[in-house]
Tab-separated table of N, CA, C and O in Angstrom:
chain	number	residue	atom	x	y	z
I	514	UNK	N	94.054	55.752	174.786
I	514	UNK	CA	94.069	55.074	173.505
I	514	UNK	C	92.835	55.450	172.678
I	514	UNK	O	92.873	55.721	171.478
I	515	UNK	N	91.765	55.438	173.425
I	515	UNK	CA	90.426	55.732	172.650
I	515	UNK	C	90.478	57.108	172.170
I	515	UNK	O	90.141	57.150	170.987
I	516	UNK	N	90.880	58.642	172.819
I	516	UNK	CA	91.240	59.805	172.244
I	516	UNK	C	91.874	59.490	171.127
I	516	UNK	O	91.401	59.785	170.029
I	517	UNK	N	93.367	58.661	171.313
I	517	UNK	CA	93.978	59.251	169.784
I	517	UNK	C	93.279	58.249	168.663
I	517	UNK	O	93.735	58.224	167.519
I	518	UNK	N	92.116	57.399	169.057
I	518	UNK	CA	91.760	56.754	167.651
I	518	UNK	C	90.594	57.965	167.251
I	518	UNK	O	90.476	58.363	166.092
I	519	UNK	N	90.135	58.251	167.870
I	519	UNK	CA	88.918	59.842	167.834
I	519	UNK	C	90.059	60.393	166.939
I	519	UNK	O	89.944	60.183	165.732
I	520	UNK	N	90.766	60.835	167.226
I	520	UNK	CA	91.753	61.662	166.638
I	520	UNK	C	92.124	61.404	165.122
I	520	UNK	O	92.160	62.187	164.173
I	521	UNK	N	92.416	59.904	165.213
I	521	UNK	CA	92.719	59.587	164.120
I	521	UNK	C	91.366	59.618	162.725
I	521	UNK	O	91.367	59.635	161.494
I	522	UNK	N	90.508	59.612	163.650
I	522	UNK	CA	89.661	59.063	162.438
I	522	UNK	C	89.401	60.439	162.172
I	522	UNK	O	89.524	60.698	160.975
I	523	UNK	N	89.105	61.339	162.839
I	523	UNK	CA	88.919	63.107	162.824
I	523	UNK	C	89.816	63.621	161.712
I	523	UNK	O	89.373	64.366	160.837
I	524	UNK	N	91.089	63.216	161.753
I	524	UNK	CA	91.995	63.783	160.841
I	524	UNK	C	91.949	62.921	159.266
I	524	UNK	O	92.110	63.394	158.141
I	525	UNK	N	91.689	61.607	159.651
I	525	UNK	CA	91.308	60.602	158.150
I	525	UNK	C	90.116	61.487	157.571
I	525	UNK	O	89.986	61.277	156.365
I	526	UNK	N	89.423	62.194	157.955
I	526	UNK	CA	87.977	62.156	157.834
I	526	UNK	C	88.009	63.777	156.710
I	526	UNK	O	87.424	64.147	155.691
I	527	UNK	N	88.859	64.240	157.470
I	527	UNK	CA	89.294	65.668	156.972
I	527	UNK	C	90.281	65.664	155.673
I	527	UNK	O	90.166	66.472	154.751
I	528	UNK	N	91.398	64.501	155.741
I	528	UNK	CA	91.926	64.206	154.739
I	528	UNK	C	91.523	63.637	153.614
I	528	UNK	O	92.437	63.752	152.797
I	529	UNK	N	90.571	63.053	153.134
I	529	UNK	CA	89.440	62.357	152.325
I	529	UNK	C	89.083	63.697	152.236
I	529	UNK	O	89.492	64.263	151.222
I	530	UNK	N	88.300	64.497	153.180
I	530	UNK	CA	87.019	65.419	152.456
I	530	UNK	C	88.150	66.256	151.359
I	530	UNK	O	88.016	66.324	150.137
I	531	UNK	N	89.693	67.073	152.479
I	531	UNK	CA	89.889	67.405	151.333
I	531	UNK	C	90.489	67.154	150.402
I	531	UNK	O	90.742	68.108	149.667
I	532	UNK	N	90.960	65.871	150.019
I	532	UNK	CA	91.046	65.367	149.056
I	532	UNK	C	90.583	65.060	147.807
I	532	UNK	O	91.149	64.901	146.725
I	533	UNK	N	89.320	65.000	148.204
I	533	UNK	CA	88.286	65.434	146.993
I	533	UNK	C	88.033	66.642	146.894
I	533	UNK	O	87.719	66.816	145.716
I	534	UNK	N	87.986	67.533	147.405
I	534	UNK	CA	87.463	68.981	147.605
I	534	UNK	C	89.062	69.447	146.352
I	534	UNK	O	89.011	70.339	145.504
I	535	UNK	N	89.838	68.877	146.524
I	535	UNK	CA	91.354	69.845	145.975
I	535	UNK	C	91.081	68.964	144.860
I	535	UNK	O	91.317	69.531	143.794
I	536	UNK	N	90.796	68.147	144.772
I	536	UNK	CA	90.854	67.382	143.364
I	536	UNK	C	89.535	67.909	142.574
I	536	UNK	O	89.620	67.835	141.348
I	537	UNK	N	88.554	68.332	143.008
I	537	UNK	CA	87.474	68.717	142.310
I	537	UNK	C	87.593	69.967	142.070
I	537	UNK	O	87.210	70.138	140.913
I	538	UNK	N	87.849	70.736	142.436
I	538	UNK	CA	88.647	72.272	142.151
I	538	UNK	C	89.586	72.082	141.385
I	538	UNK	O	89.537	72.921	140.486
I	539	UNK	N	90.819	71.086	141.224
I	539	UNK	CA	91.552	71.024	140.323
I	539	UNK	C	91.102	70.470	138.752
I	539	UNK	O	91.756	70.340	137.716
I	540	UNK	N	89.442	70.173	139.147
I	540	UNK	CA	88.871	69.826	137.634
I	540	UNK	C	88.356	71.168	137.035
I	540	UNK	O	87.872	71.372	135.922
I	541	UNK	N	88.546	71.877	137.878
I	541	UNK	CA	87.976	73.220	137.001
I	541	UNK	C	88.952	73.847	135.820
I	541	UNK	O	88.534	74.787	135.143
I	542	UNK	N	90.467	73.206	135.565
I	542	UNK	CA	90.833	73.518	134.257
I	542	UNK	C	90.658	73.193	133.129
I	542	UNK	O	91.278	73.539	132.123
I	543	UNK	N	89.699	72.427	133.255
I	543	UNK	CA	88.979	71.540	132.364
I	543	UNK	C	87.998	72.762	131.407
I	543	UNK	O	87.832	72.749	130.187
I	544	UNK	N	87.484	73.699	132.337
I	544	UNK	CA	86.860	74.657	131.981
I	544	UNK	C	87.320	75.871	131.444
I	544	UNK	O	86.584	76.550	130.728
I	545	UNK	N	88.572	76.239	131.745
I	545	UNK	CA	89.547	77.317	131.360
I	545	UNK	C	89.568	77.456	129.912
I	545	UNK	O	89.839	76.544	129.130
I	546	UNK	N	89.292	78.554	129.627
I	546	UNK	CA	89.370	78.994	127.709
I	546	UNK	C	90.742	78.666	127.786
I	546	UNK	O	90.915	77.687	127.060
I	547	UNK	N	91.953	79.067	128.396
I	547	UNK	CA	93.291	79.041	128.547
I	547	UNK	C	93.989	78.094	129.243
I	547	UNK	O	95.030	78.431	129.806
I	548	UNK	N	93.396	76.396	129.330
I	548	UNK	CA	93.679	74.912	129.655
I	548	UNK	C	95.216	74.892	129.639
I	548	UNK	O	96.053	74.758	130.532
I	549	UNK	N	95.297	75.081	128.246
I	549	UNK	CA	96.646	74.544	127.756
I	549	UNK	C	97.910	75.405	128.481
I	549	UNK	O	98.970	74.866	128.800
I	550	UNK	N	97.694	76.434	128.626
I	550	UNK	CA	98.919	77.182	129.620
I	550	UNK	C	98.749	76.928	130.874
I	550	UNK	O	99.680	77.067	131.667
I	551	UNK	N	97.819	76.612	131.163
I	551	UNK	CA	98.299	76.198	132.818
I	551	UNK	C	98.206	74.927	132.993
I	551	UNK	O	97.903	74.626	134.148
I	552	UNK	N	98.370	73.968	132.201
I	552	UNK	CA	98.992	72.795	132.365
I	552	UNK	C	100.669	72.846	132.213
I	552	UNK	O	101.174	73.479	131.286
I	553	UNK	N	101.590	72.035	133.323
I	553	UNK	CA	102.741	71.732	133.460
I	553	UNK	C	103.528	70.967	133.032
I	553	UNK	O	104.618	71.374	132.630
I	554	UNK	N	103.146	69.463	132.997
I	554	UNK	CA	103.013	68.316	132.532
I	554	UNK	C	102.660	67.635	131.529
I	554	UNK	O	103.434	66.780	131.099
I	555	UNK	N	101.448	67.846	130.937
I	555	UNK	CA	100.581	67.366	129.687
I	555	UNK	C	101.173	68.128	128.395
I	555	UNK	O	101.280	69.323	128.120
I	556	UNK	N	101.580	66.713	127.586
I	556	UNK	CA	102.033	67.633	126.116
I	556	UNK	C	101.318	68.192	125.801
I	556	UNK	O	100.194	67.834	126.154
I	557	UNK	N	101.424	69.490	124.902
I	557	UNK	CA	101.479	70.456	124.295
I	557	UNK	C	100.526	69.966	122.709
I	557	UNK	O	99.935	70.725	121.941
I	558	UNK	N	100.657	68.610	122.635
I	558	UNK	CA	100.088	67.606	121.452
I	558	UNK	C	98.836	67.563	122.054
I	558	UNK	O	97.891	67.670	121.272
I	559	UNK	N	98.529	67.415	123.432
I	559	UNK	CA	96.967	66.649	123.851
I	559	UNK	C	96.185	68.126	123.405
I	559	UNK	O	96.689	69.243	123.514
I	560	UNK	N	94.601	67.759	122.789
I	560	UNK	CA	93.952	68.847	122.361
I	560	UNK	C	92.967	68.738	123.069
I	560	UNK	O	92.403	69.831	123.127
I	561	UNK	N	92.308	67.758	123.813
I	561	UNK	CA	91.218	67.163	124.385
I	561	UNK	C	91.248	67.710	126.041
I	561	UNK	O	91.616	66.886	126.878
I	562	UNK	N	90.982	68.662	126.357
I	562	UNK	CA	90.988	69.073	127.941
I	562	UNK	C	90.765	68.072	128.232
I	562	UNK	O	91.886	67.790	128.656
I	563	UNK	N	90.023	66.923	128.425
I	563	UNK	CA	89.300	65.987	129.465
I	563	UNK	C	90.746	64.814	129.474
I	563	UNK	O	90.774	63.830	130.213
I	564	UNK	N	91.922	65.200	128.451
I	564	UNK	CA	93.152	64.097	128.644
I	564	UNK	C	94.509	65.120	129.130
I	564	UNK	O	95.670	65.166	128.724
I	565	UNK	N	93.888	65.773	130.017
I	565	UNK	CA	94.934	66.523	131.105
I	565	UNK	C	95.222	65.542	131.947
I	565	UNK	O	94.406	64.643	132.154
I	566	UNK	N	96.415	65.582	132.543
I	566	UNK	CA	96.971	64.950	133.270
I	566	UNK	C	96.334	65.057	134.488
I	566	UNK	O	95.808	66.161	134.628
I	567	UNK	N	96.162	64.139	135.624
I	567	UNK	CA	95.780	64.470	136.696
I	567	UNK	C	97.018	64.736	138.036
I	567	UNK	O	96.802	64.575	139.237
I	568	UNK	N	98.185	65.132	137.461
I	568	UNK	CA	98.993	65.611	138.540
I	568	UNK	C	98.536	67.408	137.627
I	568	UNK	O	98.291	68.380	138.342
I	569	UNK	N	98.513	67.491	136.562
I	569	UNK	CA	98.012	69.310	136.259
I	569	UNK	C	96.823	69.416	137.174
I	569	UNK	O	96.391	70.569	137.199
I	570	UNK	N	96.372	68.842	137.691
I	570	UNK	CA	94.830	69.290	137.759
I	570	UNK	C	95.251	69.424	138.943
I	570	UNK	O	95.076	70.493	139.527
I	571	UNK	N	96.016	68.165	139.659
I	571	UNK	CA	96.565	68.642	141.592
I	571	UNK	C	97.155	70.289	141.564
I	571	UNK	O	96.873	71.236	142.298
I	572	UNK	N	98.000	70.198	140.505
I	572	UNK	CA	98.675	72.018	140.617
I	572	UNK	C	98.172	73.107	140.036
I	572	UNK	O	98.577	74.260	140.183
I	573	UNK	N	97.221	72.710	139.327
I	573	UNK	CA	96.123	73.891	138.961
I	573	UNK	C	95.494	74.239	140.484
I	573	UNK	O	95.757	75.320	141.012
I	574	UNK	N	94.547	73.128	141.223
I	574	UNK	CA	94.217	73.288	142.659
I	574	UNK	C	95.116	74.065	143.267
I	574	UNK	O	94.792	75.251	143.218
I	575	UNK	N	96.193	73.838	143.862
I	575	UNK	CA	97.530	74.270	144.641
I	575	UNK	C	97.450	75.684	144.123
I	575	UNK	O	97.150	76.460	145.031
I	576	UNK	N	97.613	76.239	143.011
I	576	UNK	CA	97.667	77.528	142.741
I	576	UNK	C	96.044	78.343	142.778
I	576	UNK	O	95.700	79.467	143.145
I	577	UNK	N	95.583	77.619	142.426
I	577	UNK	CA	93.816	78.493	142.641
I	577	UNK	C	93.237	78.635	144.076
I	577	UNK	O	92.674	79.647	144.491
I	578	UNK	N	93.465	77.396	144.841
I	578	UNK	CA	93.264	77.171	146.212
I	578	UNK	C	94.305	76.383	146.926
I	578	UNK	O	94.422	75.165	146.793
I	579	UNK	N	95.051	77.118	147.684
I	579	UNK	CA	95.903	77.109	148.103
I	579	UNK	C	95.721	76.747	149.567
I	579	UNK	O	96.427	75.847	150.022
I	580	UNK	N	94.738	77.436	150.438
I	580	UNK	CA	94.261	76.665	151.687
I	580	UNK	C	93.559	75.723	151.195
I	580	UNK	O	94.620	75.285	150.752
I	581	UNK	N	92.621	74.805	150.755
I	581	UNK	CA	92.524	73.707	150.286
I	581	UNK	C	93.624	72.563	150.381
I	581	UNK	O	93.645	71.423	150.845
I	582	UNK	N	94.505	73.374	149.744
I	582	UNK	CA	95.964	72.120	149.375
I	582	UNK	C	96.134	72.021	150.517
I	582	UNK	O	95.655	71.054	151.111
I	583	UNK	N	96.938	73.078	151.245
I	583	UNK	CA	97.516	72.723	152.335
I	583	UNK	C	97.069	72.261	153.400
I	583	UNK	O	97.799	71.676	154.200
I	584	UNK	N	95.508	72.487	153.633
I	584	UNK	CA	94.797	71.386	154.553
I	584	UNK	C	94.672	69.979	154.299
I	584	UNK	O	94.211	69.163	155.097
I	585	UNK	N	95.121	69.725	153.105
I	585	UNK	CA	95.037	68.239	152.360
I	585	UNK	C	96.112	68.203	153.326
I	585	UNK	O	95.976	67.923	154.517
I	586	UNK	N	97.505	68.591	152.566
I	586	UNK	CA	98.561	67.986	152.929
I	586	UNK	C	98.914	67.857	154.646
I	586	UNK	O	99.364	66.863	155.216
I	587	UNK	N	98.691	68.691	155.027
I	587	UNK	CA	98.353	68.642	156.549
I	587	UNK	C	97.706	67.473	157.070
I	587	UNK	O	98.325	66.772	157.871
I	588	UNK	N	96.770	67.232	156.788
I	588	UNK	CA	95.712	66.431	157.275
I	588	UNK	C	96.661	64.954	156.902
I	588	UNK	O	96.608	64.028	157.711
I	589	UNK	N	97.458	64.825	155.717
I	589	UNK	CA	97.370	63.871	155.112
I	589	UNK	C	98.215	63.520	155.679
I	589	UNK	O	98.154	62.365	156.102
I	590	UNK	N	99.388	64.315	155.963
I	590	UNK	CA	100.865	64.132	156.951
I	590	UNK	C	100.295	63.539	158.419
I	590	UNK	O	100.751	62.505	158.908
I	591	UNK	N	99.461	64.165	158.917
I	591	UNK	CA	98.821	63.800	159.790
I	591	UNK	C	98.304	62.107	160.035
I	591	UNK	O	98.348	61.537	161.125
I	592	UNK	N	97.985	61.702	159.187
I	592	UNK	CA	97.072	60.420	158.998
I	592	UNK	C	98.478	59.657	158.481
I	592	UNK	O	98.323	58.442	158.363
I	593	UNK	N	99.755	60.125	158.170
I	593	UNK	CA	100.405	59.150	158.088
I	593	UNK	C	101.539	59.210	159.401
I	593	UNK	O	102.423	58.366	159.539
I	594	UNK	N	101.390	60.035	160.056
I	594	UNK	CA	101.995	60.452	161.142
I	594	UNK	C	101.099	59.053	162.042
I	594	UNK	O	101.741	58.159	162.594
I	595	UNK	N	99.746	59.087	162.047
I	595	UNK	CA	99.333	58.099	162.813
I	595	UNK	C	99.392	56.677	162.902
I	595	UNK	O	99.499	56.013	163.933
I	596	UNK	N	99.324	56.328	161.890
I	596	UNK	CA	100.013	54.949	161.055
I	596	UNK	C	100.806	54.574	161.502
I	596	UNK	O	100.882	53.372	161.758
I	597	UNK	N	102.093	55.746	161.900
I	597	UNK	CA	103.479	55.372	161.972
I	597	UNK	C	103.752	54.975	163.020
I	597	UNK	O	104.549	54.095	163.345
I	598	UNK	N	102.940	55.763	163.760
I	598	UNK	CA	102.501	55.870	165.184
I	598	UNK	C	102.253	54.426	165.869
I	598	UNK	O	102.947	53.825	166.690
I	599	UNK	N	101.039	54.073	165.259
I	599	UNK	CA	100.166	52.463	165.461
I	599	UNK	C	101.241	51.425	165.159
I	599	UNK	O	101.454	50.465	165.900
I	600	UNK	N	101.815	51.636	164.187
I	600	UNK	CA	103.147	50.276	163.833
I	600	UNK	C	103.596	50.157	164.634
I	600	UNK	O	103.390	49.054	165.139
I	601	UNK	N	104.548	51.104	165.427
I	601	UNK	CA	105.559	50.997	165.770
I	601	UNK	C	105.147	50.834	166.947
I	601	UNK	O	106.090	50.416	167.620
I	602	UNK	N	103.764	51.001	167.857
I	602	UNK	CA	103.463	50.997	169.078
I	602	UNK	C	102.879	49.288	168.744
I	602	UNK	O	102.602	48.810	169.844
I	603	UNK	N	102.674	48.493	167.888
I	603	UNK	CA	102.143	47.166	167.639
I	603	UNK	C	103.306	46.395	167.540
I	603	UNK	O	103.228	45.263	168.017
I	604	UNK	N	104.629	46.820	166.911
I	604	UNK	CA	105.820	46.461	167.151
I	604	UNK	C	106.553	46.304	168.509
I	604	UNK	O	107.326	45.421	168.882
I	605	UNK	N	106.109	47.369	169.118
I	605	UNK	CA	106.888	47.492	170.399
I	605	UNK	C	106.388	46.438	171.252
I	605	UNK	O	107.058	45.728	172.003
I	606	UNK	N	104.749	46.403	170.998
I	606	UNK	CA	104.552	45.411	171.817
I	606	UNK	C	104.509	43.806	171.522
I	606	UNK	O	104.123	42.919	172.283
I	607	UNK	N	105.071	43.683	170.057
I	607	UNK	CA	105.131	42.039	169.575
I	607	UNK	C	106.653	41.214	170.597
I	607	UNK	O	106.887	40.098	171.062
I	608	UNK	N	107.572	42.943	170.522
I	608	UNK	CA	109.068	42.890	170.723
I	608	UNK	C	109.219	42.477	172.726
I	608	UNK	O	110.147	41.832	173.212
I	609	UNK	N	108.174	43.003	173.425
I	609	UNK	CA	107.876	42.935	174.789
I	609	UNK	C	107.296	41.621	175.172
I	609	UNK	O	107.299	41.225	176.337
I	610	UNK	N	106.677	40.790	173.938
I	610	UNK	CA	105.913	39.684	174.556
I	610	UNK	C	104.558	39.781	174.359
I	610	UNK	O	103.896	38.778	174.093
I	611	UNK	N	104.040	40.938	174.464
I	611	UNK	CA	102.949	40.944	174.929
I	611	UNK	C	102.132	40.825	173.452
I	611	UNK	O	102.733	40.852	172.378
I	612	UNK	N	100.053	40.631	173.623
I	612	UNK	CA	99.595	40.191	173.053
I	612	UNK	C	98.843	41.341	172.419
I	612	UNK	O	98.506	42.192	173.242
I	613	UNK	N	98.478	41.599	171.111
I	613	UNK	CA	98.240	42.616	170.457
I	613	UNK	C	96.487	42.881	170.857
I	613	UNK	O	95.980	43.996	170.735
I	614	UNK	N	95.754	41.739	171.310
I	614	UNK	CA	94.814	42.751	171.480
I	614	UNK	C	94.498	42.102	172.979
I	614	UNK	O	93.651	42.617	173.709
């Protein structure tokens, strides 16, 4: 039990870092002479880089850094993989009788 909470927090820990790490890279279109074309989402009306959408800025990341993303999403699948994990093993044991801690 004590491994997979190591585990868990190992993979929370990684999912946070890159979570910010892909989101702060995805602020770099903010900087782009050429903003407005590689936004997906954000009308075509907004003139103000700093009122980009922040799902453009997730897929600006995704396309600039691409291992970034996918260690997010990894990590992140991961950390909800564990969750799912903990419920259903806290369930199993409400369903047995037994006492949760």
């Amino acid at each position: 039990m004590k491994k997979t909470v190591i585990l868990f927090l190992i993979v929370l820990f990684i999912s946070v870092y890159t979570c910010f790490l892909t989101y702060w890279s995805g602020s770099y279109v903010v900087l782009d002479p050429n903003w407005q074309e590689q936004t997906v989402l954000t009308p075509e009306s907004v003139q103000d880089p700093r009122d980009i959408y922040v799902i453009d800025k997730w897929i600006y990341a995704f396309k600039m850094y691409p291992v970034r993303s996918i260690t997010f999403l990894l990590s992140a699948s991961g950390v909800i993989g564990f969750c799912t994990y903990f419920v259903r093993k806290v369930i199993r044991k409400r369903k047995n009788g037994n006492t949760l801690f």
